[in-house]
C-alpha positions as YAML, in Angstrom:
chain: A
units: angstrom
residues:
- id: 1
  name: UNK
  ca: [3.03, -6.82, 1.99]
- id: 2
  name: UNK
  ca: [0.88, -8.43, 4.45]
- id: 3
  name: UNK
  ca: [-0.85, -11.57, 4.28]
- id: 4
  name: UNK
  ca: [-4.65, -10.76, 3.91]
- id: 5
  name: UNK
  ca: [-7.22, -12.30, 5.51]
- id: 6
  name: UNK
  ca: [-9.64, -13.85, 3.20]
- id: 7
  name: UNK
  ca: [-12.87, -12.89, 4.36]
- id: 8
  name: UNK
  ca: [-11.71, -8.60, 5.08]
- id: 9
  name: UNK
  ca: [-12.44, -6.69, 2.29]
- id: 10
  name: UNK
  ca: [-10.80, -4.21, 1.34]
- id: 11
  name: UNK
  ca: [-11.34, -0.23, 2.35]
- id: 12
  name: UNK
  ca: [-9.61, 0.81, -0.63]
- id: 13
  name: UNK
  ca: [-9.73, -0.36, -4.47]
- id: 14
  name: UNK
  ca: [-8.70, 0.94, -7.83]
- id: 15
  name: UNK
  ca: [-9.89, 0.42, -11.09]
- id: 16
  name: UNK
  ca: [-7.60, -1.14, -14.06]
- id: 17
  name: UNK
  ca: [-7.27, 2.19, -15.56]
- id: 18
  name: UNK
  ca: [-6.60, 3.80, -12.32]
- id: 19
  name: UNK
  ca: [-3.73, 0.94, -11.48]
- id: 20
  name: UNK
  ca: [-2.26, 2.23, -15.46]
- id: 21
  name: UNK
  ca: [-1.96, 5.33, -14.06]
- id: 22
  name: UNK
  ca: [-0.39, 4.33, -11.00]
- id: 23
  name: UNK
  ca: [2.41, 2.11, -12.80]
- id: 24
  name: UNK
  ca: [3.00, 4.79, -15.11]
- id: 25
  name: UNK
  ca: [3.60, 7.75, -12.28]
- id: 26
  name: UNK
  ca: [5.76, 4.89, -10.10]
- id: 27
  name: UNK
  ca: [7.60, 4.96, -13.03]
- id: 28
  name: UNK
  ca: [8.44, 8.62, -13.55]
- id: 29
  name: UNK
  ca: [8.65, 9.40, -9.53]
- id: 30
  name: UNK
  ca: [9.62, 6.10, -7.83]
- id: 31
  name: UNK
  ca: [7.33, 4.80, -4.82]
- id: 32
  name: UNK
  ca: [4.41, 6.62, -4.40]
- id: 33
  name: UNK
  ca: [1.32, 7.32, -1.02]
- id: 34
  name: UNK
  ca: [-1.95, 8.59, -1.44]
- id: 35
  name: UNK
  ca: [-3.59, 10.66, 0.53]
- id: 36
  name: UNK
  ca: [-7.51, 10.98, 0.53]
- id: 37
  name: UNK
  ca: [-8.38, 14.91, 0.52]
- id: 38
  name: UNK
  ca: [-11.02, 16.77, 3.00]
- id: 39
  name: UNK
  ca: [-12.12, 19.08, 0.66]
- id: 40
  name: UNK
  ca: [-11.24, 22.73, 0.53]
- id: 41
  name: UNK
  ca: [-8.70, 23.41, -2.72]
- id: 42
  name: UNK
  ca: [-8.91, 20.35, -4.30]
- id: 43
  name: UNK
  ca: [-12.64, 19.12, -3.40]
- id: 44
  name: UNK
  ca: [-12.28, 15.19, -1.95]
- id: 45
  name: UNK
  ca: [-10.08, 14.13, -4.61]
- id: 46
  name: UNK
  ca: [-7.63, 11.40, -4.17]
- id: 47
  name: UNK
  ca: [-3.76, 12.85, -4.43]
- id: 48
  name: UNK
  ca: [-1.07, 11.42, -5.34]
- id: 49
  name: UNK
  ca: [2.66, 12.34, -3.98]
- id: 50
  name: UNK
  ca: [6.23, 10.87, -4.06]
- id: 51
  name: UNK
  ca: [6.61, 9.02, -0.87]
- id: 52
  name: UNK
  ca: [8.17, 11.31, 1.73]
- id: 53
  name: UNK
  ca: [6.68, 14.69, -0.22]
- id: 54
  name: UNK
  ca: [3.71, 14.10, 2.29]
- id: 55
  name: UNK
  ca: [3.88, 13.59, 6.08]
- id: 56
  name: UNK
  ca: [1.71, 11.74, 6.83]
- id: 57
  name: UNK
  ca: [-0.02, 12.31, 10.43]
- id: 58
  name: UNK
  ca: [-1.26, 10.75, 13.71]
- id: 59
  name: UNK
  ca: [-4.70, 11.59, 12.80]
- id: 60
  name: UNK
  ca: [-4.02, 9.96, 9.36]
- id: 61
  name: UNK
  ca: [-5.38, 6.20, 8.72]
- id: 62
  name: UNK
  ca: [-3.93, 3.64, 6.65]
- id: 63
  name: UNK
  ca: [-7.06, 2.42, 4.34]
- id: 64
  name: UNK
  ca: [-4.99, 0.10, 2.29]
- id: 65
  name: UNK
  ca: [-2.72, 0.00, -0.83]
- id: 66
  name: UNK
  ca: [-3.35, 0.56, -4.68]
- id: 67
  name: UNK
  ca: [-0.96, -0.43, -7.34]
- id: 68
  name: UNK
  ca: [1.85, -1.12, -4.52]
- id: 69
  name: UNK
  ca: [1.13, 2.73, -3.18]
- id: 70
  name: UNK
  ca: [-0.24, 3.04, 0.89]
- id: 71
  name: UNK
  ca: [-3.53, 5.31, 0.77]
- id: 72
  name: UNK
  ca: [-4.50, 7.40, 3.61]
- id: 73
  name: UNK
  ca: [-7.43, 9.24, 4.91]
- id: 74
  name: UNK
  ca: [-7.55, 11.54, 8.00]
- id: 75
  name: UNK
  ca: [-9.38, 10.00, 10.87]
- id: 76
  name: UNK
  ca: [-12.36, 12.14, 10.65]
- id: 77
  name: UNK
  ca: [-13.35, 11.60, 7.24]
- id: 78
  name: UNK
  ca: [-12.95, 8.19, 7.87]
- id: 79
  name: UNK
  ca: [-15.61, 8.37, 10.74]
- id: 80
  name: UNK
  ca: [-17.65, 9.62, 7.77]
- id: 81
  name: UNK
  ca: [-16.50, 7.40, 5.43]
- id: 82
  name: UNK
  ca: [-16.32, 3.56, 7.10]
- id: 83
  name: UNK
  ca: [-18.95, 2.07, 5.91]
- id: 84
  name: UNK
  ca: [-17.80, 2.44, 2.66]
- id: 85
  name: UNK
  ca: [-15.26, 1.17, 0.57]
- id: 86
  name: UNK
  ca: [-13.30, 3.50, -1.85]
- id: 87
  name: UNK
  ca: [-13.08, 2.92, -5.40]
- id: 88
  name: UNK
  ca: [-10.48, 5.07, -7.29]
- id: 89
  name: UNK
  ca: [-10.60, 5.67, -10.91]
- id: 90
  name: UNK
  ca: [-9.52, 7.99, -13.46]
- id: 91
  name: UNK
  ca: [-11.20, 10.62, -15.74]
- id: 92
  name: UNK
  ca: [-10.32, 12.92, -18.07]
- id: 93
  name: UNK
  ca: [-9.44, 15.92, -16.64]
- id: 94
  name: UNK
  ca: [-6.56, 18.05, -14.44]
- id: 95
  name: UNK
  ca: [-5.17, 16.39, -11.45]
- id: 96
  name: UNK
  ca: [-5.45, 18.33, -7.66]
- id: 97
  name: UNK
  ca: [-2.67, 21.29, -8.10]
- id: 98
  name: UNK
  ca: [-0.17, 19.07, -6.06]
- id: 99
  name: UNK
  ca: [-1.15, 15.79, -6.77]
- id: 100
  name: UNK
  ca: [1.47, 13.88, -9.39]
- id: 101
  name: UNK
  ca: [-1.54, 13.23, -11.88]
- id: 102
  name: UNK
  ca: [-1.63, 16.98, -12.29]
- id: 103
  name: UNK
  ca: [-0.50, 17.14, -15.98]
- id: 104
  name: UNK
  ca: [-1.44, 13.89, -16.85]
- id: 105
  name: UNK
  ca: [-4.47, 14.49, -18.90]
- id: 106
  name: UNK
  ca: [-6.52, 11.95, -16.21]
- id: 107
  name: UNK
  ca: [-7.23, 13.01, -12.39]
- id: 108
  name: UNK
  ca: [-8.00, 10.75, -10.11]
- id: 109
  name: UNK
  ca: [-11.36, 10.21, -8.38]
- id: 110
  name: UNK
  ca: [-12.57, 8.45, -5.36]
- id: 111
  name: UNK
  ca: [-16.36, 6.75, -6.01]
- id: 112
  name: UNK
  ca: [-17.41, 4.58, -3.61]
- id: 113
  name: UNK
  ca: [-19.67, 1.39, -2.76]
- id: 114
  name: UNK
  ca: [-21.88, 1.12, 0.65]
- id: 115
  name: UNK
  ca: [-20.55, -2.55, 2.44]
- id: 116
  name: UNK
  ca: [-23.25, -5.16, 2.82]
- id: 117
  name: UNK
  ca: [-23.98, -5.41, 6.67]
- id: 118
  name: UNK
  ca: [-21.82, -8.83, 6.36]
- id: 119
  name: UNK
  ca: [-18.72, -7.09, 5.55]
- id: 120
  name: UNK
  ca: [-19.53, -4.42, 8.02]
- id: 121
  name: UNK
  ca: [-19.51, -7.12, 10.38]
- id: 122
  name: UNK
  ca: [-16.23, -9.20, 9.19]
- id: 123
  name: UNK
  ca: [-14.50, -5.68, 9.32]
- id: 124
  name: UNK
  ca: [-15.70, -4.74, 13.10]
- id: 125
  name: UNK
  ca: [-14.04, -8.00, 14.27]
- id: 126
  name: UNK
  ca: [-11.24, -8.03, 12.77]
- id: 127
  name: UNK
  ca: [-10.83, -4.49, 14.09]
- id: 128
  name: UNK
  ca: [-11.70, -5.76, 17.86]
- id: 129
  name: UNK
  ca: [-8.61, -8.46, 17.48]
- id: 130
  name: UNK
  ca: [-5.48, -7.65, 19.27]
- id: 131
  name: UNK
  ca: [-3.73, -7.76, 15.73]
- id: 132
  name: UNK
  ca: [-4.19, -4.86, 13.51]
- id: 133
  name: UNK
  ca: [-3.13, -7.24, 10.79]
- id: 134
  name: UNK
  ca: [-6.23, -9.12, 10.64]
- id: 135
  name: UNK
  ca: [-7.44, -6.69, 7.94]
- id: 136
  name: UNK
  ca: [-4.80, -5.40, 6.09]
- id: 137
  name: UNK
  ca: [-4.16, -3.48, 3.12]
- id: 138
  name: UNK
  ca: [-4.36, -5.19, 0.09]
- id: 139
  name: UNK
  ca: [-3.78, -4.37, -3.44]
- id: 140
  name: UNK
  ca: [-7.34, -5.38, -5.52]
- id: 141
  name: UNK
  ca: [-9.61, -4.14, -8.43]
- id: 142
  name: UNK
  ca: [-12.82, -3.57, -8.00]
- id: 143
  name: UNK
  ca: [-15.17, -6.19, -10.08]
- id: 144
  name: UNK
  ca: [-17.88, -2.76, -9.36]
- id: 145
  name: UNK
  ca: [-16.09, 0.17, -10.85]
- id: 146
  name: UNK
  ca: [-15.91, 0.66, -14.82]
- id: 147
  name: UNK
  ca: [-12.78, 2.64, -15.85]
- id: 148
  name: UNK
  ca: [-13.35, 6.18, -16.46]
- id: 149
  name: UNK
  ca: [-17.13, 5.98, -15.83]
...
């Protein structure tokens, strides 16, 4: 785990009852990645695989980590999607058809919070540093997001 710096917030977040989840699919698959979906089958829900079920892709960015699990996004929903930061949660409901929640009785789902024009600008510099470690991924709940709301 990196060392984060403390004024880069975080792309990525989960709620407490989205890290439950988490914990209890580490525990039944081992280490686990998420990946953020584009759409088509599964809409733009968040899915969940066993680490090394999933390549993961030069056009695929590194947002963060959740509950000890990297989550990815391809690079051009990203470009759609950098000014906010992603909040995952759980519902009731059936998980994307490949995803590991599938089953579960709870999907995960991706909400999301616009970033103040301050942490816009704390997350352009550290991206214009020479070390891509200025603003890395971090495990953290989000004080915004109510579980399963």
């Amino acid at each position: 785990m990196f060392a984060l710096k403390k004024d880069c917030p975080a792309r990525v977040v989960a709620t407490s009852a989205a890290l439950d989840l988490i914990e209890r699919l580490h525990r039944e698959h081992g280490d686990l990645l998420f990946h953020q979906s584009g759409g088509c089958c599964d809409g733009s829900a968040p899915m969940c695989y066993p680490q090394g079920d999933f390549l993961i892709g030069d056009a695929d960015v590194l947002l963060g980590e959740i509950g000890g699990a990297p989550f990815y996004i391809g690079a051009a929903q990203f470009e759609y999607w950098k000014h906010t930061q992603l909040v995952i949660d759980v519902v009731p409901g059936q998980g994307g058809m490949f995803s590991l929640d599938n089953g579960a009785g709870l999907r995960f789902l991706t909400r999301s919070r616009i970033f103040s024009d301050a942490e816009l600008a704390r997350l352009a510099s550290a991206s214009a540093t020479a070390d891509p470690r200025d603003c890395p991924p971090e495990l953290a709940r989000s004080p915004l997001a109510r579980p399963g709301v």
